[in-house]
JSON list of C-alpha atoms in Angstrom, two decimals:
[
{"chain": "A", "resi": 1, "resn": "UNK", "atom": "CA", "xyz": [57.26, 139.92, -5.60]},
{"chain": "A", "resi": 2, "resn": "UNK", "atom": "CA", "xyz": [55.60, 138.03, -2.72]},
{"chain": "A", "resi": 3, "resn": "UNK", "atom": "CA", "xyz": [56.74, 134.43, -1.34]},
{"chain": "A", "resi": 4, "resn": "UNK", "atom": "CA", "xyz": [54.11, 131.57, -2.12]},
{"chain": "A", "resi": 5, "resn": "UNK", "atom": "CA", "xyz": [51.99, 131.35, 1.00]},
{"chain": "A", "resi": 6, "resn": "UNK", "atom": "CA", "xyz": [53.46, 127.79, 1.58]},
{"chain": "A", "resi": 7, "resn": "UNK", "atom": "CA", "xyz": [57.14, 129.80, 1.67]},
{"chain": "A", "resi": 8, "resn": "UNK", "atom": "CA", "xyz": [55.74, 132.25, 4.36]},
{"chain": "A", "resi": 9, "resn": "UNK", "atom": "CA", "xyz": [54.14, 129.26, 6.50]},
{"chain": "A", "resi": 10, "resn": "UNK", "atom": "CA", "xyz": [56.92, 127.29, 6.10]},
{"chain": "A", "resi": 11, "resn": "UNK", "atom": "CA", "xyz": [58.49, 130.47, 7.93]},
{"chain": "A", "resi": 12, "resn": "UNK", "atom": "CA", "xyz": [56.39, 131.16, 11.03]},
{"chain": "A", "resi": 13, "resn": "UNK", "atom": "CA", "xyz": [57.00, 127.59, 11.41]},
{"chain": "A", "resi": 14, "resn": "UNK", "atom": "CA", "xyz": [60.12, 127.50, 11.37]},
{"chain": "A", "resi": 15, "resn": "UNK", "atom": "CA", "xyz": [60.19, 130.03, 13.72]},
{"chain": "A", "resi": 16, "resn": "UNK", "atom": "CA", "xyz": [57.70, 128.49, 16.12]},
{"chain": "A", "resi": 17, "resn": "UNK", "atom": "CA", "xyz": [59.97, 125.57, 16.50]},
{"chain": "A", "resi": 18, "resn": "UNK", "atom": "CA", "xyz": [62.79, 127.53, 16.74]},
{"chain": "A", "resi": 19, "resn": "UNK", "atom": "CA", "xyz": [61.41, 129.37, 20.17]},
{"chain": "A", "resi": 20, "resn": "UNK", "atom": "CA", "xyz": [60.14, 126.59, 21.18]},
{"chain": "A", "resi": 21, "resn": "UNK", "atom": "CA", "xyz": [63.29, 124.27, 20.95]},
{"chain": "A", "resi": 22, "resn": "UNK", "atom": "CA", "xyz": [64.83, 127.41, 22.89]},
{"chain": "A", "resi": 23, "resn": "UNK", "atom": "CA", "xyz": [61.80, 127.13, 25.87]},
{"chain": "A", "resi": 24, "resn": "UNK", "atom": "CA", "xyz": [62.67, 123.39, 26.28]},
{"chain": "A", "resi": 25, "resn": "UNK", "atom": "CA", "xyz": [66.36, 123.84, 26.20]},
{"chain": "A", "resi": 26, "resn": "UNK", "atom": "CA", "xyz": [66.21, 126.64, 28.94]},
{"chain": "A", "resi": 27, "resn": "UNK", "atom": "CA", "xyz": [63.65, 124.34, 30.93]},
{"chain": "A", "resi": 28, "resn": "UNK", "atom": "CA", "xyz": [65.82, 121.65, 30.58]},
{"chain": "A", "resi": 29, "resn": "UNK", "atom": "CA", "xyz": [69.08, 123.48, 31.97]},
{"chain": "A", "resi": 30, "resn": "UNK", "atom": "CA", "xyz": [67.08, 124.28, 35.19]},
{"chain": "A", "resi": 31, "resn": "UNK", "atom": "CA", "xyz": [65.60, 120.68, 35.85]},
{"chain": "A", "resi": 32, "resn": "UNK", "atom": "CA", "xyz": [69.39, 119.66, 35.20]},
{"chain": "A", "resi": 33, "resn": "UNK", "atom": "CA", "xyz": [71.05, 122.75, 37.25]},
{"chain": "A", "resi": 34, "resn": "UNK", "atom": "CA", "xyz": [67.97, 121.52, 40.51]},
{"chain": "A", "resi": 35, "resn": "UNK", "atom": "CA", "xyz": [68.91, 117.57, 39.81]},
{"chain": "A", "resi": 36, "resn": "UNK", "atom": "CA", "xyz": [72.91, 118.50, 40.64]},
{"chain": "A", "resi": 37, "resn": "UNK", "atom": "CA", "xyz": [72.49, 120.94, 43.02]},
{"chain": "A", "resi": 38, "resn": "UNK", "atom": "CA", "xyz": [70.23, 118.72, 45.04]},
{"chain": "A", "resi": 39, "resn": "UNK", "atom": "CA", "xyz": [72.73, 115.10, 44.30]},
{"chain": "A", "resi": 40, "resn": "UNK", "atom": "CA", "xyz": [75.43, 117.79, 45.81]},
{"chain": "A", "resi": 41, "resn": "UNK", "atom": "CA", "xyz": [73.44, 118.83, 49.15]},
{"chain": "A", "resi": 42, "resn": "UNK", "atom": "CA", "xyz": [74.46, 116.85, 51.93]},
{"chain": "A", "resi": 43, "resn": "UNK", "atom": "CA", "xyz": [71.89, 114.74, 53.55]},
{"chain": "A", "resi": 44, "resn": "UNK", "atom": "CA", "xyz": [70.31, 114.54, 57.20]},
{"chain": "A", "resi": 45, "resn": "UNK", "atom": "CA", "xyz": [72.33, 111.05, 57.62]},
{"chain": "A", "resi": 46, "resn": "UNK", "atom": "CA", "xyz": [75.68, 112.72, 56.23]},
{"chain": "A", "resi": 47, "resn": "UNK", "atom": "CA", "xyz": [74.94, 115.94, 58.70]},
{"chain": "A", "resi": 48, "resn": "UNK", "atom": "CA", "xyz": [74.03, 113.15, 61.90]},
{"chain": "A", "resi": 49, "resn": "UNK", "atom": "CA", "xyz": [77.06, 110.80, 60.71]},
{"chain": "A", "resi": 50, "resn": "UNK", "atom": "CA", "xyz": [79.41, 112.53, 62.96]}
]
C-alpha cells in the first residue's frame, strides 16, 4: 500500500534539508580551514621585523 502523499513530501523534504545541511557544513569547514590558515601566515611586518 502507498504512503499518504503528505508521508512522501514529508520525505523529499527531509531529504532536501538533509543535503543541504551537508552543503553548508562542507562550505563552512572551508571558510573555517581559509580563516586559520590565513590567522597562521606570517605577515609582511613579521617577515620585515628582523
Amino acid at each position: 500500500m502507498d504512503r499518504p502523499p503528505f508521508e512522501q513530501e514529508l520525505e523529499a523534504e527531509t531529504g532536501r534539508i538533509r543535503r543541504l545541511h551537508a552543503l553548508l557544513a562542507t562550505e563552512l569547514a572551508a571558510a573555517t580551514a581559509q580563516a586559520r590558515g590565513m590567522l597562521a601566515a606570517p605577515t609582511g611586518g613579521e617577515l620585515s621585523a628582523r
